[in-house]
C-alpha cells in the first residue's frame, strides 16, 4: 500500500463535509480556492505537528536512558515549506545543560523563524531578483509574510554557510581515488562592482575548473564544472589549490589556464595552483588581447587592425612579426600620443608573446574552447550590476557565494552541513531510530484495534445504504429510503 492510499484512508465524511461547506460559503471560484488552500495548509500542519509529537516522545525514550530528564514542554512556531507549523516539544536537562532533541534532529535552529527548507526557497528567490521583489513574491505565491530586511539577513546567512562549506570541502575532503583526466582547464577573471561603504568599486574574483565540453542539443556545456568566487583573491586561489589537490591526480594531466593578464591572473599565479602537473599551458584571453589592440590602435584604419588580429593567430613566430606590425602602425600615427600608444602595445605584446598563441598553434587538440569565464560572468553581473546597484562589503561577499552555490547546485548541501556537520549526507541515527519506533507503534495500534474488533465477533456488514430518489420524499420510494436510513 503506497503513501497515497494510506493518506486517502484518513479522510472522513467530516473532512469532505468541511470542504463542501467552504465551497458553498464562497462567493466565487477564486475565493473558494483561497479558503481551501488555507484550510488544507492548516490541516497539513496539524497532521505534521501530531507526527512530530510522536517522534519527540520516542526521542525522549532514547535520551532518557542516557540520564536526560524533561525540564518542561515548550511550544514553537516556525515557517516551513508546507506552511506555518506550531508544535510542542520537550526541553531535556542534564548536568546544567539544556537542549531540544526534536529541534536538533529536524534542523530547526534556535532564534530562527524559518526552517532550512524555507531558507533554501527564500535564498533561491533572492538569487534571481531583488530582496523587495522576493518579499512580494513569497507573500503572493507562498503566503509567507517576510520583510525585505529579513530576506537580506537570510541571504547573508546562507552565503556564509556556503562559503564555510566550500572552504571545508576543498581543504578537508579528499577523494579516495582522485581522477586523472587527460586535460583540465582553469579560467579566472574578475568583476568590478560598486561598493557602498568604500564609495568606489570592489572586485569580485572568479575561478572555474572543468574537464571538457559536451553537446547538449544545439548548445554546449562544460563537463565537471566547479565555480569559485570571492572578494579575497588570496583566499580564493588557496581554496582552488586545495580543491585540485584533493580531487585530481595531476601527475599525468595537461592543465590549460586562461586569464586576462591582470594582477592575480598571470602565468605564475596559475602555476602555483597546479604544481606537479604533467604540462601547464597558459593562455592570455584572446578577447582581452583583441580589445587591447583595438584600443591602442584606435587612430589606425579598421582594415589594418583586423589584419593584425588575424595574423596574430596564424603566424608561427609572433616575436618576428610584432616589429613589422608596429612599424606599420607608427606610419599611421598623427601625434606623439599615438606613437606612445604604439610603444605601449608593442611592450604588451612582447611581454605576453609566449601566452598569445592559440591551442591549434601549440598543437593541442581538444574540444575545449577557452574563454568561457567571460560568458559565465553574466550569471553574476545580471544580478549584481543591473540598474546601477551597489553593495556593502558583507552583502557583496554573501551574494557572490549564494550565486556560486546556485551555479554549483550546493546550497542544500551547505545548509545541511551547517546543521549536521560531516554527517550531513545521512539522517541522524537517533532521529532514524525514533521515526522507526513511532511508525512501529502506530502499526501496533492499528493491529490491536483490528484484533479487538475480531474478538468481539464484529461484523461490519453494510455500513451505509442509499437509494436514489428522483422525486418527492413523500413518494413511496422516498418513504422506503427514509425507512432504510433510520434502520
Coordinates of C-alpha atoms in Angstrom, one line a residue:
X1 CA 0.0 0.0 0.0
X2 CA 1.6 3.3 -1.1
X3 CA 1.6 6.6 0.7
X4 CA -1.2 8.0 -1.5
X5 CA -3.6 5.1 -0.5
X6 CA -2.7 5.5 3.2
X7 CA -3.3 9.2 3.1
X8 CA -6.7 8.7 1.4
X9 CA -7.8 6.5 4.3
X10 CA -7.6 9.3 6.8
X11 CA -10.2 11.4 5.1
X12 CA -13.6 11.0 6.7
X13 CA -17.1 12.3 5.9
X14 CA -16.5 15.2 8.3
X15 CA -13.4 16.4 6.3
X16 CA -15.4 16.1 3.0
X17 CA -18.3 18.0 4.6
X18 CA -15.9 20.8 5.6
X19 CA -14.6 21.1 2.1
X20 CA -18.2 21.3 0.7
X21 CA -19.1 23.9 3.3
X22 CA -16.1 26.1 2.3
X23 CA -17.1 25.9 -1.4
X24 CA -20.7 26.6 -0.6
X25 CA -19.8 29.7 1.5
X26 CA -17.5 31.2 -1.1
X27 CA -18.8 34.0 -3.4
X28 CA -16.7 32.9 -6.4
X29 CA -14.2 30.2 -7.5
X30 CA -11.1 32.4 -6.6
X31 CA -12.3 32.9 -3.1
X32 CA -13.1 29.1 -2.8
X33 CA -9.5 28.3 -3.9
X34 CA -8.1 30.7 -1.3
X35 CA -10.2 29.3 1.5
X36 CA -9.4 25.7 0.5
X37 CA -5.7 26.4 0.3
X38 CA -5.7 28.0 3.8
X39 CA -7.7 25.1 5.2
X40 CA -5.5 22.4 3.6
X41 CA -2.4 24.1 4.9
X42 CA -3.7 24.2 8.4
X43 CA -4.7 20.5 8.1
X44 CA -1.3 19.6 6.9
X45 CA 0.5 21.5 9.7
X46 CA -1.8 19.9 12.3
X47 CA -1.0 16.5 10.9
X48 CA 2.7 17.2 10.9
X49 CA 2.6 18.6 14.4
X50 CA 1.0 15.4 15.7
X51 CA 3.6 13.3 13.9
X52 CA 6.5 15.4 15.4
X53 CA 4.9 15.0 18.8
X54 CA 5.2 11.2 18.5
X55 CA 8.8 11.4 17.3
X56 CA 9.6 13.7 20.2
X57 CA 8.2 11.1 22.6
X58 CA 10.4 8.4 21.0
X59 CA 13.5 10.7 21.1
X60 CA 12.9 11.2 24.8
X61 CA 12.9 7.4 25.4
X62 CA 16.3 7.3 23.7
X63 CA 17.8 10.2 25.7
X64 CA 16.2 9.1 29.0
X65 CA 18.5 6.1 29.0
X66 CA 21.4 8.5 28.9
X67 CA 20.3 10.3 32.0
X68 CA 18.4 13.2 30.4
X69 CA 15.2 14.4 32.1
X70 CA 12.3 16.6 30.9
X71 CA 12.6 20.1 32.3
X72 CA 9.4 21.4 30.6
X73 CA 7.4 21.4 27.3
X74 CA 7.5 24.4 25.1
X75 CA 5.5 25.5 22.0
X76 CA 7.2 26.9 18.9
X77 CA 6.0 28.3 15.6
X78 CA 8.2 28.1 12.5
X79 CA 7.7 28.7 8.8
X80 CA 8.3 25.6 6.7
X81 CA 7.7 24.8 3.0
X82 CA 4.4 23.2 3.9
X83 CA 3.1 26.2 6.0
X84 CA 3.2 27.8 9.4
X85 CA 3.9 24.9 11.8
X86 CA 3.1 25.2 15.5
X87 CA 4.2 22.2 17.6
X88 CA 5.2 21.3 21.2
X89 CA 8.5 19.6 22.1
X90 CA 10.4 18.6 25.3
X91 CA 13.3 20.5 26.8
X92 CA 15.7 18.0 28.2
X93 CA 18.1 18.8 31.0
X94 CA 21.2 17.1 32.4
X95 CA 24.2 18.5 34.4
X96 CA 23.1 22.0 33.9
X97 CA 22.8 21.6 30.1
X98 CA 19.6 22.0 28.1
X99 CA 18.5 21.2 24.6
X100 CA 15.5 20.4 22.5
X101 CA 16.2 17.0 20.8
X102 CA 13.4 17.4 18.2
X103 CA 14.7 20.8 17.1
X104 CA 18.2 19.5 16.7
X105 CA 17.1 16.4 14.7
X106 CA 14.8 18.4 12.5
X107 CA 17.4 21.1 11.8
X108 CA 15.3 23.9 13.4
X109 CA 17.8 26.4 14.7
X110 CA 17.2 28.5 17.8
X111 CA 16.0 32.1 17.2
X112 CA 15.2 31.3 13.6
X113 CA 11.7 31.7 12.3
X114 CA 12.3 29.7 9.2
X115 CA 13.3 26.0 8.6
X116 CA 16.2 25.1 6.4
X117 CA 13.9 24.2 3.6
X118 CA 12.2 27.6 3.8
X119 CA 15.5 29.4 3.9
X120 CA 16.6 27.5 0.8
X121 CA 13.4 28.7 -1.0
X122 CA 13.9 32.3 0.1
X123 CA 17.5 32.3 -1.0
X124 CA 16.7 30.8 -4.3
X125 CA 14.2 33.6 -4.9
X126 CA 16.7 36.4 -3.9
X127 CA 19.3 34.9 -6.1
X128 CA 17.1 35.7 -9.1
X129 CA 15.5 39.1 -8.2
X130 CA 15.9 41.9 -5.6
X131 CA 15.1 41.4 -1.9
X132 CA 11.9 43.6 -2.1
X133 CA 10.6 41.6 -5.1
X134 CA 11.4 38.4 -3.4
X135 CA 9.5 39.5 -0.3
X136 CA 6.4 40.3 -2.5
X137 CA 6.7 37.0 -4.4
X138 CA 6.8 35.0 -1.2
X139 CA 3.8 36.8 0.1
X140 CA 1.9 36.3 -3.1
X141 CA 2.8 32.8 -4.0
X142 CA 3.7 31.1 -0.7
X143 CA 1.5 33.1 1.7
X144 CA 4.6 34.0 3.8
X145 CA 4.9 37.5 5.3
X146 CA 8.6 38.4 5.3
X147 CA 10.2 41.8 5.1
X148 CA 13.0 42.6 2.6
X149 CA 15.3 43.1 5.5
X150 CA 14.7 39.6 6.7
X151 CA 15.3 38.3 3.1
X152 CA 18.7 40.1 3.1
X153 CA 19.5 38.7 6.5
X154 CA 18.8 35.1 5.4
X155 CA 20.7 35.7 2.1
X156 CA 23.8 36.7 4.2
X157 CA 23.3 33.7 6.5
X158 CA 23.2 31.3 3.5
X159 CA 26.2 32.9 1.9
X160 CA 28.3 32.5 5.0
X161 CA 27.3 28.8 5.3
X162 CA 28.1 28.2 1.6
X163 CA 31.5 29.8 2.0
X164 CA 32.3 27.7 5.0
X165 CA 31.1 24.5 3.2
X166 CA 33.1 25.1 0.1
X167 CA 36.2 26.0 2.1
X168 CA 35.9 22.9 4.2
X169 CA 35.1 20.7 1.2
X170 CA 38.2 22.0 -0.6
X171 CA 40.5 21.6 2.4
X172 CA 39.3 18.5 4.2
X173 CA 37.5 16.3 1.7
X174 CA 40.0 14.1 -0.1
X175 CA 38.8 11.7 -2.8
X176 CA 40.0 8.1 -2.2
X177 CA 40.8 7.6 -5.9
X178 CA 41.5 11.0 -7.4
X179 CA 40.5 11.2 -11.1
X180 CA 43.3 11.6 -13.6
X181 CA 41.9 13.4 -16.7
X182 CA 44.0 13.9 -19.7
X183 CA 43.2 17.7 -19.8
X184 CA 41.6 20.1 -17.4
X185 CA 41.0 23.8 -17.8
X186 CA 41.2 26.6 -15.3
X187 CA 39.9 30.0 -16.1
X188 CA 39.9 33.2 -14.0
X189 CA 38.7 36.7 -14.2
X190 CA 37.3 39.5 -12.1
X191 CA 34.1 41.5 -12.0
X192 CA 34.1 45.1 -10.8
X193 CA 31.1 46.1 -8.6
X194 CA 30.0 49.3 -6.9
X195 CA 30.8 49.3 -3.1
X196 CA 28.6 51.4 -0.8
X197 CA 31.0 51.5 2.1
X198 CA 34.1 52.4 0.2
X199 CA 32.4 54.9 -2.1
X200 CA 34.0 53.4 -5.1
X201 CA 34.3 49.9 -6.6
X202 CA 35.4 46.4 -5.4
X203 CA 36.5 43.5 -7.5
X204 CA 35.0 40.0 -7.2
X205 CA 37.4 37.3 -8.3
X206 CA 36.2 34.2 -10.1
X207 CA 37.8 30.9 -11.0
X208 CA 36.3 27.9 -12.7
X209 CA 37.6 24.4 -13.2
X210 CA 36.3 21.9 -15.8
X211 CA 37.4 18.8 -17.6
X212 CA 35.9 19.1 -21.1
X213 CA 32.9 20.1 -23.2
X214 CA 29.9 18.1 -24.4
X215 CA 27.0 18.8 -26.7
X216 CA 23.6 19.5 -25.2
X217 CA 21.2 19.9 -28.1
X218 CA 22.4 22.9 -30.2
X219 CA 24.4 24.2 -27.2
X220 CA 27.5 23.0 -25.4
X221 CA 28.0 22.6 -21.6
X222 CA 31.1 22.2 -19.5
X223 CA 31.9 18.8 -18.0
X224 CA 32.8 18.6 -14.3
X225 CA 32.4 22.4 -13.9
X226 CA 33.2 23.8 -10.4
X227 CA 32.9 27.5 -9.8
X228 CA 34.6 29.6 -7.1
X229 CA 34.1 33.3 -6.3
X230 CA 35.2 35.6 -3.6
X231 CA 36.2 39.2 -2.9
X232 CA 39.5 37.9 -1.5
X233 CA 41.8 36.7 -4.3
X234 CA 44.4 35.2 -2.0
X235 CA 41.8 33.1 -0.1
X236 CA 40.1 32.1 -3.4
X237 CA 43.3 30.8 -5.0
X238 CA 44.2 28.8 -1.9
X239 CA 40.8 27.2 -1.9
X240 CA 41.1 26.2 -5.6
X241 CA 44.5 24.8 -5.0
X242 CA 43.2 22.6 -2.1
X243 CA 40.3 21.5 -4.3
X244 CA 42.6 20.5 -7.2
X245 CA 45.0 18.6 -4.9
X246 CA 42.1 16.7 -3.2
X247 CA 40.1 15.8 -6.3
X248 CA 42.7 15.3 -9.1
X249 CA 45.9 13.5 -9.6
X250 CA 47.7 15.9 -11.9
X251 CA 50.9 13.9 -12.5
X252 CA 49.7 12.8 -15.9
X253 CA 47.4 15.7 -16.7
X254 CA 47.9 18.7 -19.0
X255 CA 46.5 21.9 -17.4
X256 CA 45.2 24.7 -19.6
X257 CA 44.9 28.0 -17.8
X258 CA 43.4 31.2 -19.1
X259 CA 43.4 34.7 -17.8
X260 CA 43.4 38.3 -18.9
X261 CA 46.9 39.0 -17.7
X262 CA 45.9 41.4 -14.9
X263 CA 47.0 41.2 -11.4
X264 CA 46.3 37.8 -10.0
X265 CA 45.6 36.2 -13.4
X266 CA 49.1 35.7 -14.8
X267 CA 51.1 32.6 -15.5
X268 CA 52.9 32.4 -12.2
X269 CA 49.6 32.7 -10.3
X270 CA 48.1 29.7 -12.0
X271 CA 51.5 27.8 -11.9
X272 CA 51.4 27.8 -8.0
X273 CA 47.9 26.2 -8.1
X274 CA 48.8 23.3 -10.4
X275 CA 52.3 22.3 -9.1
X276 CA 53.2 18.8 -10.0
X277 CA 51.1 18.6 -13.2
X278 CA 52.5 16.9 -16.4
X279 CA 52.3 20.1 -18.5
X280 CA 51.0 23.6 -17.9
X281 CA 50.0 25.7 -20.8
X282 CA 48.9 29.3 -20.0
X283 CA 46.9 31.4 -22.4
X284 CA 46.2 35.1 -22.5
X285 CA 42.5 35.6 -23.1
X286 CA 42.0 36.4 -26.8
X287 CA 39.1 38.7 -26.1
X288 CA 41.3 41.0 -23.9
X289 CA 44.2 40.8 -26.4
X290 CA 42.0 41.9 -29.3
X291 CA 40.4 44.6 -27.2
X292 CA 43.8 45.9 -26.2
X293 CA 44.9 46.1 -29.9
X294 CA 41.8 47.9 -31.0
X295 CA 42.0 50.4 -28.1
X296 CA 45.7 51.2 -28.6
X297 CA 45.4 51.4 -32.4
X298 CA 42.1 53.4 -32.4
X299 CA 43.7 56.0 -34.7
X300 CA 44.5 53.4 -37.4
X301 CA 42.0 52.3 -40.1
X302 CA 39.9 49.3 -39.3
X303 CA 41.3 47.1 -42.1
X304 CA 44.8 47.3 -40.6
X305 CA 43.7 46.5 -37.1
X306 CA 41.7 43.5 -38.4
X307 CA 44.6 42.3 -40.4
X308 CA 46.9 42.4 -37.3
X309 CA 44.4 40.4 -35.3
X310 CA 44.0 37.8 -38.0
X311 CA 47.8 37.4 -38.4
X312 CA 48.2 37.2 -34.7
X313 CA 46.7 33.6 -34.7
X314 CA 48.2 32.5 -37.9
X315 CA 51.9 33.2 -37.7
X316 CA 54.3 30.7 -36.1
X317 CA 56.6 33.2 -34.6
X318 CA 54.9 36.3 -33.1
X319 CA 58.1 37.9 -31.9
X320 CA 59.3 38.3 -35.5
X321 CA 56.0 39.8 -36.7
X322 CA 55.4 42.3 -33.9
X323 CA 58.0 44.9 -35.0
X324 CA 56.6 44.8 -38.6
X325 CA 53.1 45.4 -37.4
X326 CA 54.2 48.2 -35.0
X327 CA 56.2 50.0 -37.7
X328 CA 53.1 49.9 -39.9
X329 CA 51.0 51.4 -37.1
X330 CA 53.6 54.1 -36.4
X331 CA 53.3 55.2 -40.0
X332 CA 49.6 56.0 -39.3
X333 CA 50.3 58.0 -36.2
X334 CA 49.5 61.7 -36.3
X335 CA 50.6 62.8 -32.8
X336 CA 53.1 62.0 -30.1
X337 CA 50.3 60.4 -28.1
X338 CA 49.6 58.0 -30.9
X339 CA 53.3 57.0 -31.0
X340 CA 53.2 56.4 -27.3
X341 CA 50.1 54.1 -27.7
X342 CA 52.0 52.1 -30.3
X343 CA 55.0 51.7 -27.9
X344 CA 52.7 50.5 -25.1
X345 CA 51.1 48.0 -27.4
X346 CA 54.4 46.7 -28.6
X347 CA 55.6 46.3 -25.0
X348 CA 52.4 44.5 -24.1
X349 CA 52.6 42.0 -27.0
X350 CA 56.3 41.2 -26.5
X351 CA 55.8 40.7 -22.8
X352 CA 52.9 38.3 -23.3
X353 CA 54.1 36.7 -26.6
X354 CA 54.5 33.2 -25.1
X355 CA 50.9 33.1 -24.0
X356 CA 49.1 34.5 -27.1
X357 CA 49.3 31.5 -29.5
X358 CA 46.1 29.5 -29.6
X359 CA 45.5 25.8 -28.9
X360 CA 45.9 24.9 -32.5
X361 CA 49.1 26.9 -32.9
X362 CA 50.6 25.0 -29.9
X363 CA 49.5 21.6 -31.4
X364 CA 46.9 20.9 -28.6
X365 CA 43.9 19.1 -30.0
X366 CA 40.9 19.2 -27.7
X367 CA 37.2 20.2 -27.8
X368 CA 37.8 22.8 -25.0
X369 CA 37.4 26.4 -26.1
X370 CA 39.0 28.7 -23.6
X371 CA 37.2 32.0 -22.8
X372 CA 34.0 30.7 -21.1
X373 CA 34.8 32.6 -17.9
X374 CA 33.7 35.8 -19.7
X375 CA 30.4 34.2 -20.7
X376 CA 29.7 33.0 -17.2
X377 CA 30.2 36.5 -15.9
X378 CA 26.7 37.2 -16.9
X379 CA 25.3 34.9 -14.3
X380 CA 26.8 37.2 -11.7
X381 CA 26.6 40.6 -13.4
X382 CA 22.9 40.3 -14.4
X383 CA 22.0 40.0 -10.7
X384 CA 24.6 42.3 -9.2
X385 CA 25.2 45.1 -11.7
X386 CA 21.8 45.9 -13.3
X387 CA 20.2 49.3 -12.6
X388 CA 23.4 50.7 -11.1
X389 CA 23.2 48.5 -8.0
X390 CA 25.8 49.0 -5.2
X391 CA 26.6 46.6 -2.4
X392 CA 28.1 46.8 1.1
X393 CA 31.2 44.6 1.6
X394 CA 29.5 41.9 3.6
X395 CA 26.4 41.8 1.4
X396 CA 28.5 41.6 -1.8
X397 CA 30.6 38.6 -0.4
X398 CA 27.5 36.7 0.7
X399 CA 25.6 37.4 -2.6
X400 CA 28.6 36.1 -4.6
X401 CA 28.6 32.9 -2.6
X402 CA 24.9 32.4 -2.9
X403 CA 25.2 32.7 -6.7
X404 CA 28.1 30.3 -6.7
X405 CA 26.1 27.8 -4.6
X406 CA 23.3 28.1 -7.2
X407 CA 25.8 27.6 -10.0
X408 CA 27.4 24.5 -8.3
X409 CA 24.0 23.3 -7.0
X410 CA 25.4 23.0 -3.5
X411 CA 23.1 25.3 -1.5
X412 CA 21.2 22.3 0.0
X413 CA 24.4 20.5 1.0
X414 CA 25.8 23.7 2.6
X415 CA 22.7 24.3 4.8
X416 CA 22.6 20.6 5.8
X417 CA 26.4 20.6 6.5
X418 CA 25.9 23.6 8.9
X419 CA 23.1 21.8 10.7
X420 CA 24.6 18.3 10.9
X421 CA 28.3 18.6 10.4
X422 CA 30.2 16.0 8.4
X423 CA 27.2 13.6 8.6
X424 CA 25.1 15.9 6.5
X425 CA 24.5 13.3 3.9
X426 CA 22.9 10.8 6.3
X427 CA 19.9 11.1 8.7
X428 CA 21.0 11.1 12.3
X429 CA 20.8 7.7 13.8
X430 CA 18.8 8.8 16.8
X431 CA 16.3 10.5 14.6
X432 CA 16.0 7.5 12.3
X433 CA 15.5 5.2 15.3
X434 CA 12.8 7.4 16.8
X435 CA 10.9 7.6 13.5
X436 CA 11.1 3.8 13.1
X437 CA 9.8 3.2 16.6
X438 CA 7.0 5.8 16.1
X439 CA 5.9 4.1 12.9
X440 CA 6.1 0.7 14.6
X441 CA 3.8 1.8 17.5
X442 CA 1.3 3.2 15.0
X443 CA 1.2 -0.1 13.2
X444 CA 0.8 -1.9 16.5
X445 CA -2.2 0.3 17.5
X446 CA -3.8 -0.4 14.1
X447 CA -3.4 -4.1 14.6
X448 CA -4.6 -4.0 18.2
X449 CA -7.8 -2.3 17.1
X450 CA -8.4 -4.9 14.4
X451 CA -7.8 -7.6 16.9
X452 CA -10.4 -6.1 19.4
X453 CA -13.0 -6.0 16.7
X454 CA -12.3 -9.6 15.7
X455 CA -12.6 -10.7 19.4
X456 CA -16.0 -9.1 19.7
X457 CA -17.0 -11.0 16.6
X458 CA -17.5 -7.7 14.9
X459 CA -19.3 -7.9 11.5
X460 CA -19.4 -4.5 9.8
X461 CA -21.9 -5.6 7.1
X462 CA -23.3 -2.8 5.0
X463 CA -22.1 0.4 6.6
X464 CA -24.2 2.7 4.5
X465 CA -27.0 2.1 2.1
X466 CA -28.5 4.6 -0.3
X467 CA -31.5 4.6 -2.7
X468 CA -31.6 7.1 -5.4
X469 CA -34.8 9.1 -5.1
X470 CA -35.7 11.1 -8.2
X471 CA -38.9 12.6 -6.9
X472 CA -40.6 13.9 -3.8
X473 CA -39.6 12.5 -0.4
X474 CA -43.3 11.7 0.3
X475 CA -43.4 9.3 -2.7
X476 CA -43.4 5.5 -2.0
X477 CA -39.7 5.3 -3.0
X478 CA -38.9 8.3 -0.8
X479 CA -40.6 6.7 2.3
X480 CA -38.7 3.4 1.6
X481 CA -35.4 5.3 1.5
X482 CA -36.1 7.1 4.9
X483 CA -37.1 3.8 6.5
X484 CA -33.9 2.1 5.4
X485 CA -31.8 5.0 6.6
X486 CA -33.5 5.1 10.1
X487 CA -32.9 1.4 10.4

